[in-house]
mmCIF file of C-alpha atoms and ligand atoms in Angstrom:
data_model
loop_
_atom_site.group_PDB
_atom_site.id
_atom_site.type_symbol
_atom_site.label_atom_id
_atom_site.label_comp_id
_atom_site.label_asym_id
_atom_site.label_seq_id
_atom_site.Cartn_x
_atom_site.Cartn_y
_atom_site.Cartn_z
ATOM 1 C CA MET A 6 -4.153 -16.592 -33.443
ATOM 2 C CA THR A 7 -6.723 -17.805 -31.964
ATOM 3 C CA THR A 8 -7.160 -15.298 -29.165
ATOM 4 C CA ASP A 9 -7.362 -12.297 -31.622
ATOM 5 C CA ALA A 10 -9.005 -9.895 -29.301
ATOM 6 C CA ALA A 11 -11.069 -8.000 -32.605
ATOM 7 C CA ARG A 12 -12.990 -11.212 -33.030
ATOM 8 C CA GLY A 13 -16.561 -11.402 -32.037
ATOM 9 C CA PHE A 14 -17.881 -12.633 -28.912
ATOM 10 C CA ALA A 15 -19.106 -16.291 -30.054
ATOM 11 C CA SER A 16 -15.820 -16.656 -31.697
ATOM 12 C CA LEU A 17 -13.646 -15.885 -28.551
ATOM 13 C CA ALA A 18 -15.893 -17.879 -26.345
ATOM 14 C CA VAL A 19 -15.059 -21.160 -28.694
ATOM 15 C CA HIS A 20 -11.328 -20.123 -29.245
ATOM 16 C CA ALA A 21 -9.649 -17.853 -26.597
ATOM 17 C CA GLY A 22 -7.110 -19.900 -24.632
ATOM 18 C CA GLN A 23 -8.176 -23.034 -26.625
ATOM 19 C CA GLU A 24 -4.972 -23.674 -28.625
ATOM 20 C CA ALA A 25 -4.847 -27.228 -30.123
ATOM 21 C CA ASP A 26 -2.399 -29.268 -27.962
ATOM 22 C CA ALA A 27 1.277 -28.621 -29.163
ATOM 23 C CA ALA A 28 2.374 -32.256 -29.045
ATOM 24 C CA THR A 29 -0.511 -34.396 -30.836
ATOM 25 C CA GLY A 30 -2.572 -31.771 -32.342
ATOM 26 C CA ALA A 31 -5.479 -32.503 -30.015
ATOM 27 C CA VAL A 32 -8.104 -30.033 -30.896
ATOM 28 C CA ILE A 33 -9.373 -29.890 -27.476
ATOM 29 C CA PRO A 34 -6.604 -29.381 -25.204
ATOM 30 C CA PRO A 35 -5.879 -32.111 -22.506
ATOM 31 C CA VAL A 36 -7.194 -31.978 -18.666
ATOM 32 C CA HIS A 37 -3.923 -31.570 -16.579
ATOM 33 C CA PHE A 38 -4.314 -33.191 -13.428
ATOM 34 C CA SER A 39 -0.633 -33.094 -12.601
ATOM 35 C CA THR A 40 -0.248 -31.435 -8.683
ATOM 36 C CA THR A 41 3.957 -31.405 -9.844
ATOM 37 C CA TYR A 42 6.018 -30.269 -12.685
ATOM 38 C CA ALA A 43 9.416 -31.582 -13.818
ATOM 39 C CA GLN A 44 12.289 -28.749 -13.375
ATOM 40 C CA ASP A 45 15.056 -28.704 -16.374
ATOM 41 C CA GLY A 46 17.749 -28.298 -13.272
ATOM 42 C CA ILE A 47 16.624 -26.374 -9.953
ATOM 43 C CA GLY A 48 14.314 -23.461 -10.791
ATOM 44 C CA GLY A 49 14.420 -24.385 -14.325
ATOM 45 C CA LEU A 50 10.358 -24.340 -15.272
ATOM 46 C CA ARG A 51 8.985 -25.210 -18.174
ATOM 47 C CA GLN A 52 6.480 -22.400 -19.259
ATOM 48 C CA GLY A 53 6.408 -21.248 -15.609
ATOM 49 C CA TYR A 54 4.331 -24.281 -14.115
ATOM 50 C CA GLU A 55 5.927 -25.287 -10.646
ATOM 51 C CA TYR A 56 2.991 -26.662 -8.533
ATOM 52 C CA GLY A 57 -0.789 -27.096 -8.995
ATOM 53 C CA ARG A 58 -1.901 -24.295 -6.532
ATOM 54 C CA SER A 59 0.066 -21.621 -8.172
ATOM 55 C CA GLY A 60 -0.901 -22.386 -11.704
ATOM 56 C CA ASN A 61 -2.206 -25.489 -13.944
ATOM 57 C CA PRO A 62 -2.450 -25.479 -17.645
ATOM 58 C CA THR A 63 -6.023 -25.760 -17.702
ATOM 59 C CA ARG A 64 -6.868 -23.069 -15.473
ATOM 60 C CA THR A 65 -4.923 -20.857 -17.367
ATOM 61 C CA ALA A 66 -7.008 -21.910 -20.612
ATOM 62 C CA LEU A 67 -10.107 -21.049 -18.789
ATOM 63 C CA GLN A 68 -8.658 -17.603 -17.438
ATOM 64 C CA GLU A 69 -7.497 -16.897 -20.930
ATOM 65 C CA GLN A 70 -11.266 -17.829 -22.150
ATOM 66 C CA LEU A 71 -12.888 -15.499 -19.537
ATOM 67 C CA ALA A 72 -10.383 -12.062 -20.063
ATOM 68 C CA ALA A 73 -11.396 -12.674 -23.768
ATOM 69 C CA ILE A 74 -14.869 -12.836 -23.240
ATOM 70 C CA GLU A 75 -15.224 -10.015 -20.616
ATOM 71 C CA GLY A 76 -13.010 -7.937 -22.514
ATOM 72 C CA GLY A 77 -10.828 -7.607 -19.456
ATOM 73 C CA SER A 78 -6.737 -7.480 -19.067
ATOM 74 C CA HIS A 79 -6.633 -10.275 -16.361
ATOM 75 C CA ALA A 80 -9.184 -13.089 -15.259
ATOM 76 C CA PHE A 81 -8.418 -15.435 -12.208
ATOM 77 C CA SER A 82 -10.551 -18.560 -11.484
ATOM 78 C CA PHE A 83 -11.639 -19.829 -8.285
ATOM 79 C CA ALA A 84 -13.400 -23.130 -6.356
ATOM 80 C CA SER A 85 -16.609 -21.080 -6.230
ATOM 81 C CA GLY A 86 -18.364 -17.602 -6.628
ATOM 82 C CA LEU A 87 -17.944 -16.806 -3.185
ATOM 83 C CA ALA A 88 -14.256 -17.652 -2.793
ATOM 84 C CA ALA A 89 -13.961 -15.407 -5.740
ATOM 85 C CA GLU A 90 -15.474 -12.531 -4.114
ATOM 86 C CA ASP A 91 -13.504 -13.116 -0.935
ATOM 87 C CA THR A 92 -10.131 -12.937 -2.508
ATOM 88 C CA LEU A 93 -11.294 -9.665 -4.366
ATOM 89 C CA LEU A 94 -12.395 -8.128 -1.080
ATOM 90 C CA ARG A 95 -9.217 -9.446 0.592
ATOM 91 C CA ALA A 96 -6.942 -7.885 -1.833
ATOM 92 C CA ALA A 97 -8.933 -4.452 -2.310
ATOM 93 C CA LEU A 98 -9.711 -3.715 1.355
ATOM 94 C CA SER A 99 -8.038 -2.801 4.522
ATOM 95 C CA PRO A 100 -9.609 -2.757 7.996
ATOM 96 C CA GLY A 101 -11.694 0.441 8.074
ATOM 97 C CA ASP A 102 -12.471 0.551 4.489
ATOM 98 C CA GLU A 103 -16.365 0.598 3.459
ATOM 99 C CA VAL A 104 -18.253 -1.188 0.788
ATOM 100 C CA LEU A 105 -21.491 0.348 -0.722
ATOM 101 C CA LEU A 106 -23.685 -2.449 -1.905
ATOM 102 C CA GLY A 107 -27.039 -2.998 -3.614
ATOM 103 C CA ASN A 108 -29.767 -3.375 -0.705
ATOM 104 C CA ASP A 109 -30.782 -6.919 -2.807
ATOM 105 C CA VAL A 110 -27.346 -8.155 -3.396
ATOM 106 C CA TYR A 111 -26.989 -11.718 -3.733
ATOM 107 C CA GLY A 112 -27.388 -13.178 -0.170
ATOM 108 C CA GLY A 113 -24.086 -14.991 -0.002
ATOM 109 C CA THR A 114 -22.230 -11.477 -0.749
ATOM 110 C CA TYR A 115 -23.934 -9.975 1.933
ATOM 111 C CA ARG A 116 -23.164 -12.653 4.636
ATOM 112 C CA LEU A 117 -19.421 -12.772 3.317
ATOM 113 C CA LEU A 118 -19.064 -8.805 4.094
ATOM 114 C CA SER A 119 -21.390 -8.868 7.153
ATOM 115 C CA ARG A 120 -20.287 -11.968 9.025
ATOM 116 C CA VAL A 121 -16.703 -13.076 7.668
ATOM 117 C CA LEU A 122 -14.864 -9.531 6.864
ATOM 118 C CA GLY A 123 -17.066 -7.406 9.173
ATOM 119 C CA PRO A 124 -15.469 -8.641 12.319
ATOM 120 C CA TRP A 125 -12.105 -8.102 10.421
ATOM 121 C CA GLY A 126 -13.068 -4.099 10.430
ATOM 122 C CA VAL A 127 -14.694 -3.972 6.938
ATOM 123 C CA ARG A 128 -17.693 -1.786 7.058
ATOM 124 C CA LEU A 129 -20.829 -2.304 4.909
ATOM 125 C CA ARG A 130 -23.674 0.342 3.913
ATOM 126 C CA THR A 131 -26.758 -0.606 1.649
ATOM 127 C CA VAL A 132 -28.338 1.582 -0.605
ATOM 128 C CA ASP A 133 -30.988 0.894 -3.508
ATOM 129 C CA MET A 134 -28.633 0.829 -6.319
ATOM 130 C CA SER A 135 -30.983 1.263 -9.059
ATOM 131 C CA ASP A 136 -31.997 4.934 -7.653
ATOM 132 C CA ALA A 137 -29.073 6.810 -8.965
ATOM 133 C CA ASP A 138 -29.835 9.996 -6.470
ATOM 134 C CA ALA A 139 -29.903 7.857 -3.673
ATOM 135 C CA VAL A 140 -26.454 6.242 -4.437
ATOM 136 C CA ARG A 141 -25.348 9.781 -5.385
ATOM 137 C CA ALA A 142 -25.958 10.825 -1.771
ATOM 138 C CA ALA A 143 -24.597 8.067 -0.218
ATOM 139 C CA VAL A 144 -21.293 8.412 -2.009
ATOM 140 C CA SER A 145 -21.179 12.245 -1.364
ATOM 141 C CA GLU A 146 -22.150 11.722 2.270
ATOM 142 C CA ARG A 147 -18.861 9.466 2.672
ATOM 143 C CA ALA A 148 -16.936 7.858 -0.051
ATOM 144 C CA PRO A 149 -16.636 4.157 -0.064
ATOM 145 C CA ARG A 150 -13.482 2.225 -0.704
ATOM 146 C CA LEU A 151 -15.598 0.130 -3.066
ATOM 147 C CA LEU A 152 -18.992 -0.032 -5.156
ATOM 148 C CA TRP A 153 -20.479 -3.276 -5.362
ATOM 149 C CA VAL A 154 -23.023 -3.391 -8.448
ATOM 150 C CA GLU A 155 -25.502 -6.518 -9.172
ATOM 151 C CA THR A 156 -27.404 -6.054 -12.368
ATOM 152 C CA PRO A 157 -30.165 -7.373 -13.170
ATOM 153 C CA SER A 158 -30.757 -7.996 -9.315
ATOM 154 C CA ASN A 159 -32.107 -11.232 -7.801
ATOM 155 C CA PRO A 160 -34.829 -12.016 -7.815
ATOM 156 C CA LEU A 161 -36.637 -9.030 -8.537
ATOM 157 C CA LEU A 162 -34.906 -8.072 -11.547
ATOM 158 C CA ARG A 163 -34.050 -4.668 -10.968
ATOM 159 C CA VAL A 164 -31.604 -2.972 -13.425
ATOM 160 C CA THR A 165 -28.957 -0.642 -12.532
ATOM 161 C CA ASP A 166 -26.939 2.073 -14.618
ATOM 162 C CA ILE A 167 -23.456 0.444 -14.798
ATOM 163 C CA ALA A 168 -21.914 3.380 -16.635
ATOM 164 C CA GLY A 169 -23.313 5.874 -14.411
ATOM 165 C CA LEU A 170 -22.251 4.401 -11.374
ATOM 166 C CA ALA A 171 -19.006 3.393 -12.693
ATOM 167 C CA ALA A 172 -18.608 7.318 -13.734
ATOM 168 C CA LEU A 173 -19.745 8.022 -10.135
ATOM 169 C CA GLY A 174 -17.293 5.886 -8.547
ATOM 170 C CA ARG A 175 -14.217 6.672 -10.333
ATOM 171 C CA GLU A 176 -15.023 10.411 -8.996
ATOM 172 C CA ALA A 177 -15.339 9.166 -5.681
ATOM 173 C CA GLY A 178 -11.938 7.220 -6.137
ATOM 174 C CA ALA A 179 -14.112 3.937 -5.282
ATOM 175 C CA LEU A 180 -13.235 0.579 -7.192
ATOM 176 C CA VAL A 181 -16.572 -0.264 -9.152
ATOM 177 C CA VAL A 182 -17.042 -4.012 -9.113
ATOM 178 C CA VAL A 183 -20.116 -5.745 -10.625
ATOM 179 C CA ASP A 184 -21.396 -8.971 -9.927
ATOM 180 C CA ASN A 185 -22.332 -10.074 -14.004
ATOM 181 C CA THR A 186 -23.306 -13.516 -12.836
ATOM 182 C CA PHE A 187 -27.254 -13.080 -14.056
ATOM 183 C CA ALA A 188 -26.449 -11.384 -17.374
ATOM 184 C CA THR A 189 -23.370 -12.903 -18.348
ATOM 185 C CA PRO A 190 -21.162 -11.430 -21.068
ATOM 186 C CA ALA A 191 -23.153 -12.633 -23.810
ATOM 187 C CA LEU A 192 -25.695 -10.083 -22.866
ATOM 188 C CA GLN A 193 -23.962 -7.292 -20.794
ATOM 189 C CA GLN A 194 -20.109 -6.152 -20.719
ATOM 190 C CA PRO A 195 -19.451 -4.042 -17.537
ATOM 191 C CA LEU A 196 -15.620 -3.596 -18.069
ATOM 192 C CA ALA A 197 -16.673 -1.611 -21.507
ATOM 193 C CA LEU A 198 -19.210 0.517 -19.852
ATOM 194 C CA GLY A 199 -16.245 1.631 -16.941
ATOM 195 C CA ALA A 200 -15.995 -1.176 -14.656
ATOM 196 C CA ASP A 201 -12.970 -2.175 -12.544
ATOM 197 C CA VAL A 202 -13.710 -5.822 -12.024
ATOM 198 C CA VAL A 203 -16.215 -8.202 -12.870
ATOM 199 C CA VAL A 204 -17.463 -11.222 -10.334
ATOM 200 C CA HIS A 205 -18.797 -14.266 -11.540
ATOM 201 C CA SER A 206 -20.643 -17.353 -10.316
ATOM 202 C CA THR A 207 -19.588 -19.541 -12.961
ATOM 203 C CA THR A 208 -21.523 -22.251 -11.289
ATOM 204 C CA LYS A 209 -24.810 -20.652 -13.217
ATOM 205 C CA TYR A 210 -24.567 -19.597 -17.002
ATOM 206 C CA LEU A 211 -21.038 -19.698 -17.648
ATOM 207 C CA GLY A 212 -21.007 -23.322 -16.808
ATOM 208 C CA GLY A 213 -24.323 -23.429 -17.848
ATOM 209 C CA HIS A 214 -25.112 -27.358 -16.986
ATOM 210 C CA SER A 215 -25.555 -27.481 -13.278
ATOM 211 C CA ASP A 216 -22.456 -29.657 -12.953
ATOM 212 C CA VAL A 217 -19.679 -27.474 -11.817
ATOM 213 C CA VAL A 218 -19.316 -25.226 -8.855
ATOM 214 C CA GLY A 219 -16.811 -22.095 -9.827
ATOM 215 C CA GLY A 220 -16.174 -18.449 -9.533
ATOM 216 C CA ALA A 221 -14.170 -15.904 -11.342
ATOM 217 C CA LEU A 222 -12.712 -12.263 -11.297
ATOM 218 C CA VAL A 223 -12.074 -10.474 -14.751
ATOM 219 C CA LEU A 224 -9.911 -7.104 -14.234
ATOM 220 C CA SER A 225 -10.572 -4.080 -16.843
ATOM 221 C CA GLU A 226 -7.640 -2.729 -18.973
ATOM 222 C CA ALA A 227 -6.955 0.046 -16.495
ATOM 223 C CA HIS A 228 -5.613 -2.687 -14.213
ATOM 224 C CA ARG A 229 -3.491 -4.460 -16.736
ATOM 225 C CA GLY A 230 -0.009 -5.090 -14.626
ATOM 226 C CA GLY A 231 -1.427 -3.080 -12.188
ATOM 227 C CA PRO A 232 -1.194 -3.627 -7.807
ATOM 228 C CA LEU A 233 -4.842 -5.027 -7.760
ATOM 229 C CA ALA A 234 -4.011 -7.651 -10.330
ATOM 230 C CA ASP A 235 -0.791 -8.495 -8.575
ATOM 231 C CA GLU A 236 -2.606 -8.738 -5.021
ATOM 232 C CA ILE A 237 -5.417 -10.809 -6.660
ATOM 233 C CA GLY A 238 -2.568 -13.094 -8.157
ATOM 234 C CA PHE A 239 -0.734 -13.499 -5.002
ATOM 235 C CA LEU A 240 -3.749 -14.124 -2.785
ATOM 236 C CA GLN A 241 -5.162 -16.923 -5.284
ATOM 237 C CA PHE A 242 -1.702 -18.635 -4.873
ATOM 238 C CA ALA A 243 -1.031 -17.652 -1.320
ATOM 239 C CA VAL A 244 -4.883 -18.715 0.144
ATOM 240 C CA GLY A 245 -5.541 -21.354 -2.887
ATOM 241 C CA ALA A 246 -9.219 -21.153 -3.304
ATOM 242 C CA VAL A 247 -8.274 -22.373 -6.898
ATOM 243 C CA SER A 248 -10.530 -24.370 -9.138
ATOM 244 C CA GLY A 249 -9.603 -28.018 -9.575
ATOM 245 C CA PRO A 250 -8.743 -29.085 -13.283
ATOM 246 C CA LEU A 251 -11.751 -30.963 -13.977
ATOM 247 C CA ASP A 252 -13.715 -27.997 -12.598
ATOM 248 C CA ALA A 253 -11.663 -25.484 -15.003
ATOM 249 C CA TRP A 254 -11.994 -27.946 -17.998
ATOM 250 C CA LEU A 255 -16.141 -28.115 -17.483
ATOM 251 C CA THR A 256 -16.395 -24.358 -16.916
ATOM 252 C CA THR A 257 -14.423 -23.706 -20.461
ATOM 253 C CA ARG A 258 -16.300 -26.513 -22.213
ATOM 254 C CA GLY A 259 -19.922 -24.622 -20.657
ATOM 255 C CA ILE A 260 -18.613 -21.049 -21.868
ATOM 256 C CA LYS A 261 -18.165 -22.345 -25.636
ATOM 257 C CA THR A 262 -21.663 -22.566 -26.167
ATOM 258 C CA LEU A 263 -22.874 -19.562 -23.963
ATOM 259 C CA ALA A 264 -23.585 -17.261 -26.898
ATOM 260 C CA VAL A 265 -26.346 -19.753 -28.459
ATOM 261 C CA ARG A 266 -27.649 -20.708 -24.846
ATOM 262 C CA MET A 267 -28.005 -17.087 -23.929
ATOM 263 C CA GLN A 268 -30.163 -16.444 -26.975
ATOM 264 C CA ARG A 269 -32.334 -19.424 -26.354
ATOM 265 C CA HIS A 270 -32.736 -18.841 -22.518
ATOM 266 C CA SER A 271 -33.497 -15.034 -23.554
ATOM 267 C CA GLU A 272 -36.010 -16.163 -26.244
ATOM 268 C CA ASN A 273 -37.436 -18.604 -23.842
ATOM 269 C CA ALA A 274 -37.856 -16.489 -21.133
ATOM 270 C CA ALA A 275 -39.401 -13.711 -23.270
ATOM 271 C CA SER A 276 -42.441 -16.260 -24.092
ATOM 272 C CA VAL A 277 -42.775 -17.253 -20.322
ATOM 273 C CA ALA A 278 -42.952 -13.422 -19.213
ATOM 274 C CA ALA A 279 -45.626 -12.944 -21.915
ATOM 275 C CA PHE A 280 -47.388 -15.915 -21.102
ATOM 276 C CA LEU A 281 -47.643 -15.300 -17.539
ATOM 277 C CA GLN A 282 -48.579 -11.558 -17.754
ATOM 278 C CA GLY A 283 -51.765 -12.740 -19.562
ATOM 279 C CA HIS A 284 -52.670 -15.145 -17.112
ATOM 280 C CA GLU A 285 -55.295 -14.377 -14.573
ATOM 281 C CA ARG A 286 -53.739 -15.866 -11.493
ATOM 282 C CA VAL A 287 -50.882 -13.950 -11.955
ATOM 283 C CA ALA A 288 -50.571 -10.622 -9.950
ATOM 284 C CA ARG A 289 -47.011 -9.171 -11.457
ATOM 285 C CA VAL A 290 -44.082 -10.378 -13.692
ATOM 286 C CA TYR A 291 -40.783 -9.397 -13.135
ATOM 287 C CA TYR A 292 -38.793 -9.361 -16.458
ATOM 288 C CA PRO A 293 -36.908 -6.554 -18.024
ATOM 289 C CA GLY A 294 -38.087 -7.571 -21.436
ATOM 290 C CA LEU A 295 -41.249 -6.302 -20.450
ATOM 291 C CA VAL A 296 -42.012 -2.633 -21.716
ATOM 292 C CA GLU A 297 -43.899 -2.262 -18.344
ATOM 293 C CA HIS A 298 -40.776 -3.011 -16.309
ATOM 294 C CA PRO A 299 -39.667 -0.041 -14.586
ATOM 295 C CA GLY A 300 -35.704 -0.739 -15.894
ATOM 296 C CA HIS A 301 -36.661 -1.757 -19.468
ATOM 297 C CA ASP A 302 -35.242 1.115 -21.260
ATOM 298 C CA LEU A 303 -32.093 1.404 -19.575
ATOM 299 C CA ALA A 304 -31.864 -2.463 -19.835
ATOM 300 C CA ALA A 305 -32.431 -2.310 -23.307
ATOM 301 C CA ARG A 306 -29.522 0.293 -23.817
ATOM 302 C CA GLN A 307 -27.036 -1.664 -21.294
ATOM 303 C CA MET A 308 -27.904 -5.395 -22.441
ATOM 304 C CA SER A 309 -28.069 -7.207 -25.916
ATOM 305 C CA GLY A 310 -30.786 -9.526 -24.515
ATOM 306 C CA PHE A 311 -32.667 -9.603 -21.475
ATOM 307 C CA GLY A 312 -31.857 -13.072 -19.954
ATOM 308 C CA GLY A 313 -33.106 -16.145 -18.672
ATOM 309 C CA ILE A 314 -34.493 -15.442 -15.023
ATOM 310 C CA VAL A 315 -38.349 -14.174 -15.013
ATOM 311 C CA SER A 316 -39.945 -13.824 -11.249
ATOM 312 C CA VAL A 317 -43.516 -13.617 -11.033
ATOM 313 C CA ALA A 318 -45.724 -12.696 -8.141
ATOM 314 C CA LEU A 319 -49.365 -14.760 -7.731
ATOM 315 C CA GLU A 320 -52.156 -13.730 -5.536
ATOM 316 C CA SER A 321 -51.292 -14.816 -2.244
ATOM 317 C CA GLN A 322 -48.214 -16.747 -0.315
ATOM 318 C CA GLU A 323 -50.515 -19.931 -0.507
ATOM 319 C CA ALA A 324 -50.992 -19.766 -4.440
ATOM 320 C CA ALA A 325 -47.048 -18.816 -4.810
ATOM 321 C CA ARG A 326 -46.321 -21.828 -2.761
ATOM 322 C CA ARG A 327 -48.528 -24.236 -4.668
ATOM 323 C CA PHE A 328 -47.317 -22.883 -7.885
ATOM 324 C CA ALA A 329 -43.931 -23.825 -7.289
ATOM 325 C CA GLU A 330 -44.596 -27.218 -5.905
ATOM 326 C CA SER A 331 -46.805 -27.763 -8.990
ATOM 327 C CA THR A 332 -44.449 -27.437 -11.881
ATOM 328 C CA ARG A 333 -43.329 -31.091 -13.424
ATOM 329 C CA LEU A 334 -40.488 -29.938 -15.945
ATOM 330 C CA PHE A 335 -39.689 -27.034 -13.892
ATOM 331 C CA GLN A 336 -37.697 -28.647 -11.260
ATOM 332 C CA LEU A 337 -38.040 -27.329 -7.428
ATOM 333 C CA ALA A 338 -34.911 -26.509 -6.743
ATOM 334 C CA GLU A 339 -31.957 -23.425 -5.833
ATOM 335 C CA SER A 340 -29.598 -22.162 -8.351
ATOM 336 C CA LEU A 341 -29.858 -20.962 -11.822
ATOM 337 C CA GLY A 342 -28.502 -20.765 -15.260
ATOM 338 C CA GLY A 343 -28.229 -24.016 -16.425
ATOM 339 C CA VAL A 344 -30.138 -25.697 -19.488
ATOM 340 C CA GLU A 345 -32.971 -27.376 -17.371
ATOM 341 C CA SER A 346 -35.500 -25.012 -16.293
ATOM 342 C CA LEU A 347 -35.979 -24.675 -12.383
ATOM 343 C CA VAL A 348 -38.635 -23.067 -9.939
ATOM 344 C CA ASN A 349 -37.357 -21.606 -6.693
ATOM 345 C CA TYR A 350 -39.516 -20.160 -3.919
ATOM 346 C CA PRO A 351 -37.163 -17.534 -2.830
ATOM 347 C CA ASP A 352 -39.030 -16.870 1.089
ATOM 348 C CA ALA A 353 -38.196 -20.213 1.932
ATOM 349 C CA MET A 354 -35.470 -21.237 -0.274
ATOM 350 C CA THR A 355 -32.509 -18.791 -1.517
ATOM 351 C CA HIS A 356 -33.860 -15.694 0.299
ATOM 352 C CA ALA A 357 -34.883 -17.235 3.724
ATOM 353 C CA SER A 358 -31.315 -15.518 5.347
ATOM 354 C CA VAL A 359 -32.997 -12.088 4.633
ATOM 355 C CA ARG A 360 -36.387 -12.500 5.946
ATOM 356 C CA GLY A 361 -38.011 -9.798 7.649
ATOM 357 C CA THR A 362 -34.968 -7.491 6.800
ATOM 358 C CA ASP A 363 -35.415 -4.848 4.031
ATOM 359 C CA ALA A 364 -33.865 -7.320 1.483
ATOM 360 C CA ALA A 365 -36.638 -9.779 2.282
ATOM 361 C CA VAL A 366 -38.493 -11.041 -0.919
ATOM 362 C CA PRO A 367 -42.260 -10.758 -1.224
ATOM 363 C CA VAL A 368 -43.976 -13.973 0.046
ATOM 364 C CA GLU A 369 -46.127 -14.108 -3.134
ATOM 365 C CA VAL A 370 -43.047 -14.333 -5.542
ATOM 366 C CA VAL A 371 -41.614 -17.232 -7.433
ATOM 367 C CA ARG A 372 -38.455 -17.241 -9.287
ATOM 368 C CA LEU A 373 -38.164 -18.997 -12.836
ATOM 369 C CA SER A 374 -35.019 -20.067 -14.156
ATOM 370 C CA VAL A 375 -35.994 -20.682 -17.580
ATOM 371 C CA GLY A 376 -34.123 -23.277 -19.574
ATOM 372 C CA ILE A 377 -33.488 -24.003 -23.178
ATOM 373 C CA GLU A 378 -36.314 -26.624 -23.621
ATOM 374 C CA ASP A 379 -38.869 -26.571 -26.036
ATOM 375 C CA ILE A 380 -41.028 -23.411 -25.254
ATOM 376 C CA ALA A 381 -44.401 -25.205 -25.957
ATOM 377 C CA ASP A 382 -43.459 -27.737 -23.284
ATOM 378 C CA LEU A 383 -42.548 -24.746 -20.736
ATOM 379 C CA LEU A 384 -45.797 -23.000 -21.171
ATOM 380 C CA ASP A 385 -47.747 -26.248 -20.810
ATOM 381 C CA ASP A 386 -46.097 -27.147 -17.430
ATOM 382 C CA LEU A 387 -46.519 -23.510 -16.410
ATOM 383 C CA ALA A 388 -50.443 -23.951 -17.361
ATOM 384 C CA GLN A 389 -51.248 -26.672 -15.677
ATOM 385 C CA ALA A 390 -49.289 -25.665 -12.700
ATOM 386 C CA LEU A 391 -51.067 -22.409 -12.484
ATOM 387 C CA ALA A 392 -54.343 -24.438 -12.464
ATOM 388 C CA ALA A 393 -53.555 -26.530 -9.814
HETATM 389 C C1 LIG B 422 -24.837 -17.998 -6.945
HETATM 390 C C2 LIG B 422 -24.447 -16.597 -6.996
HETATM 391 C C3 LIG B 422 -22.902 -16.126 -6.295
HETATM 392 C C4 LIG B 422 -22.338 -17.047 -5.584
HETATM 393 O O1 LIG B 422 -21.790 -18.022 -6.097
HETATM 394 P P1 LIG B 422 -21.202 -19.145 -5.593
HETATM 395 O O2 LIG B 422 -20.705 -20.341 -7.159
HETATM 396 O O3 LIG B 422 -22.590 -19.886 -5.347
HETATM 397 O O4 LIG B 422 -20.340 -19.545 -4.486
HETATM 398 C C5 LIG B 422 -22.701 -14.884 -6.481
HETATM 399 N N1 LIG B 422 -23.550 -13.844 -6.828
HETATM 400 C C6 LIG B 422 -24.790 -14.300 -7.696
HETATM 401 C C7 LIG B 422 -25.404 -13.439 -8.187
HETATM 402 C C8 LIG B 422 -25.050 -15.571 -7.731
HETATM 403 O O5 LIG B 422 -26.072 -15.889 -8.175
#
């Protein structure tokens, strides 16, 4: 029984949903490209498959793997992280419902809520989610239908208390959603801490190789066989923002090495953070693994590692831009979570759309997605870029 839920994380990541092919014994299950399935008489489906939008064995394998690694009851895979979010929000909300979210959530999440779902009557309110008193006050003022948590946040790595907010949300009758893209289930398990739903952009660490766009939703045990699972399953089929077979397979392959990758990302990021913190041209380092980080103790309790993202403030906007354009091994690009190191200047790249709002990123800040290369090469590269 390869999906035995009692197994450890790394074993589940390698084996869940990955039974050898029954017909040939192939250890790696084949990728199923077929869009349609032969029926044994009208309505006589073999294993429930009828048409590629409603179900595909390669997608099923990924969904079983995702449910196992997050410790959830159901998982649903989508064409992108935002497609997953859209499906969840449509399933959980009705016109007039309100979402309470962090003031530093992923910009695409904010855009989806404000510009796509807003005109359909969904309301939103933002709060500093890392400030428990502020969240409590906001919830008691008016109970939201849904509480959206992202921790650590992007790019300033603020850390939010998942268990505390899950308890608060449950009391208020709100659905508690955690975007677990940055930490991944290798380092943080929101469903075990009381969250209802985990959201992923599998484009990032789960895929892990910067070669596939995808997203996922995983529901807690409390939702097994419940109306939310039914509604999400229905919308996945009825709207159809599903992952294609090759995308699903690439994501499955990425997840198999997630445990070792996150270990190496975290080790390298810790070394990068320590190096930057000791550098004369650096004004501030944002990394939850540093004892000076305001969320360090919480992160140490809530996470089993501090992850691969490090942000750094230099002395000035000019110095930050020059640093971001001077690295060689760290490539200047958006996105994060791949094996290769990337550097991003949020103010003009990933976070340009929130310039001038209270979610704006300081112009001195540069974000590093620390890859799994040799640490000596990464530090050499940062040293030469800081000298530039
Ligand atoms: C990238 C990202 C998303 C959106 O995912 P896509 O796969 O790009 O649609 C959502 N949340 C976080 C935290 C992300 O980094």
